mmCIF file of C-alpha atoms in Angstrom:
data_model
loop_
_atom_site.group_PDB
_atom_site.id
_atom_site.type_symbol
_atom_site.label_atom_id
_atom_site.label_comp_id
_atom_site.label_asym_id
_atom_site.label_seq_id
_atom_site.Cartn_x
_atom_site.Cartn_y
_atom_site.Cartn_z
ATOM 1 C CA THR B 3 104.671 73.897 120.389
ATOM 2 C CA LEU B 4 108.023 75.571 121.061
ATOM 3 C CA PRO B 5 110.092 72.622 119.751
ATOM 4 C CA GLU B 6 108.012 72.569 116.549
ATOM 5 C CA PHE B 7 108.426 76.346 116.177
ATOM 6 C CA GLU B 8 112.200 76.085 116.693
ATOM 7 C CA LYS B 9 112.386 73.288 114.118
ATOM 8 C CA LEU B 10 110.576 75.498 111.598
ATOM 9 C CA LEU B 11 112.864 78.462 112.354
ATOM 10 C CA ASN B 12 115.911 76.224 111.848
ATOM 11 C CA LYS B 13 114.523 75.168 108.477
ATOM 12 C CA PHE B 14 114.087 78.820 107.523
ATOM 13 C CA ALA B 15 117.641 79.611 108.599
ATOM 14 C CA GLU B 16 118.944 76.692 106.533
ATOM 15 C CA ALA B 17 117.000 77.949 103.527
ATOM 16 C CA ILE B 18 118.254 81.531 103.631
ATOM 17 C CA ALA B 19 121.871 80.845 104.651
ATOM 18 C CA PRO B 20 123.084 80.418 101.039
ATOM 19 C CA LEU B 21 121.445 83.711 100.093
ATOM 20 C CA LEU B 22 123.547 85.631 102.601
ATOM 21 C CA ASP B 23 126.776 84.830 100.745
ATOM 22 C CA SER B 24 125.564 85.349 97.196
ATOM 23 C CA ALA B 25 124.998 88.403 95.072
ATOM 24 C CA PRO B 26 121.392 88.942 94.060
ATOM 25 C CA PRO B 27 120.565 88.485 90.387
ATOM 26 C CA ASP B 28 120.321 91.685 88.380
ATOM 27 C CA VAL B 29 116.842 91.481 86.877
ATOM 28 C CA ASN B 30 117.386 94.501 84.615
ATOM 29 C CA LYS B 31 120.609 93.036 83.270
ATOM 30 C CA PHE B 32 118.812 89.741 82.648
ATOM 31 C CA TYR B 33 116.049 91.331 80.588
ATOM 32 C CA ASN B 34 118.368 93.698 78.719
ATOM 33 C CA SER B 35 121.019 91.157 77.691
ATOM 34 C CA GLY B 36 121.403 88.555 75.003
ATOM 35 C CA ILE B 37 121.337 84.799 75.479
ATOM 36 C CA LYS B 38 124.893 84.643 76.836
ATOM 37 C CA GLY B 39 124.130 87.370 79.386
ATOM 38 C CA LYS B 40 120.900 85.668 80.388
ATOM 39 C CA ALA B 41 122.728 82.368 80.927
ATOM 40 C CA LYS B 42 125.283 84.121 83.145
ATOM 41 C CA GLN B 43 122.520 85.706 85.216
ATOM 42 C CA LEU B 44 120.742 82.354 85.594
ATOM 43 C CA THR B 45 123.739 81.001 87.502
ATOM 44 C CA ARG B 46 123.066 83.658 90.125
ATOM 45 C CA ILE B 47 119.623 82.291 90.923
ATOM 46 C CA THR B 48 120.979 78.921 92.062
ATOM 47 C CA PRO B 49 120.959 80.002 95.750
ATOM 48 C CA ILE B 50 117.373 81.237 95.371
ATOM 49 C CA MET B 51 116.313 77.922 93.858
ATOM 50 C CA LYS B 52 118.062 76.041 96.656
ATOM 51 C CA ALA B 53 116.270 78.158 99.258
ATOM 52 C CA ALA B 54 112.945 77.501 97.553
ATOM 53 C CA SER B 55 113.589 73.757 97.516
ATOM 54 C CA VAL B 56 114.446 73.747 101.235
ATOM 55 C CA LEU B 57 111.323 75.758 102.089
ATOM 56 C CA GLY B 58 109.008 73.672 99.918
ATOM 57 C CA GLU B 59 105.470 73.683 101.286
ATOM 58 C CA ASP B 60 106.567 75.875 104.204
ATOM 59 C CA PHE B 61 107.092 78.871 101.918
ATOM 60 C CA PRO B 62 103.773 80.507 102.975
ATOM 61 C CA ARG B 63 104.841 80.227 106.629
ATOM 62 C CA PHE B 64 108.228 81.709 105.746
ATOM 63 C CA TYR B 65 106.586 84.589 103.907
ATOM 64 C CA GLU B 66 104.304 85.236 106.859
ATOM 65 C CA LEU B 67 107.242 85.244 109.276
ATOM 66 C CA MET B 68 109.069 87.792 107.099
ATOM 67 C CA THR B 69 106.096 90.111 106.683
ATOM 68 C CA ALA B 70 103.888 89.741 109.767
ATOM 69 C CA PRO B 71 104.234 91.506 113.111
ATOM 70 C CA THR B 72 106.098 89.579 115.794
ATOM 71 C CA THR B 73 103.030 89.654 118.015
ATOM 72 C CA LYS B 74 100.975 87.765 115.407
ATOM 73 C CA ILE B 75 103.611 85.056 114.963
ATOM 74 C CA LEU B 76 104.111 84.566 118.687
ATOM 75 C CA GLU B 77 100.358 84.411 119.346
ATOM 76 C CA GLN B 78 100.047 81.624 116.789
ATOM 77 C CA TRP B 79 102.775 79.498 118.330
ATOM 78 C CA LEU B 80 103.021 80.195 122.043
ATOM 79 C CA GLU B 81 100.880 80.538 125.172
ATOM 80 C CA SER B 82 103.442 81.656 127.754
ATOM 81 C CA GLU B 83 103.364 85.437 128.182
ATOM 82 C CA PRO B 84 106.904 85.625 129.645
ATOM 83 C CA LEU B 85 108.270 83.620 126.702
ATOM 84 C CA LYS B 86 106.368 85.731 124.164
ATOM 85 C CA ALA B 87 107.682 88.912 125.821
ATOM 86 C CA THR B 88 111.254 87.622 125.728
ATOM 87 C CA LEU B 89 111.049 86.622 122.067
ATOM 88 C CA ALA B 90 109.274 89.842 121.117
ATOM 89 C CA THR B 91 112.104 91.813 122.706
ATOM 90 C CA ASP B 92 114.676 89.768 120.794
ATOM 91 C CA SER B 93 112.857 90.440 117.529
ATOM 92 C CA VAL B 94 113.074 94.218 117.781
ATOM 93 C CA ILE B 95 116.447 94.842 119.417
ATOM 94 C CA GLY B 96 118.328 97.210 117.149
ATOM 95 C CA ALA B 97 115.405 97.533 114.753
ATOM 96 C CA MET B 98 113.802 100.621 116.336
ATOM 97 C CA ILE B 99 110.319 99.221 115.691
ATOM 98 C CA SER B 100 107.489 97.796 117.745
ATOM 99 C CA PRO B 101 106.702 94.054 117.904
ATOM 100 C CA SER B 102 103.334 95.073 116.410
ATOM 101 C CA THR B 103 104.976 96.508 113.296
ATOM 102 C CA PRO B 104 104.463 94.471 110.105
ATOM 103 C CA GLY B 105 107.739 92.836 109.114
ATOM 104 C CA SER B 106 109.056 92.599 112.657
ATOM 105 C CA GLY B 107 108.324 88.862 112.765
#
């Protein structure tokens, strides 16, 4: 299942890439502004909409990857203990958390 898992991860990377170079919308400014201000803020959600369209029906899997522990994700996809250990290590380098920590996926 590793090729299928890598394909899914590539799709996720493609979906979030535009978000890395864009400013997040200011929700407070949106709600507290007039129509012109709201229209300006709507242009900022274009990258979010593009990400959502790329993810499509895989959004629940994306959400799980972002919020679940690494160990849960790797158990779902892989059987090889050495491979799971390698990927678990990669997931927590620099994060100062355990692969069992929610959100480490």
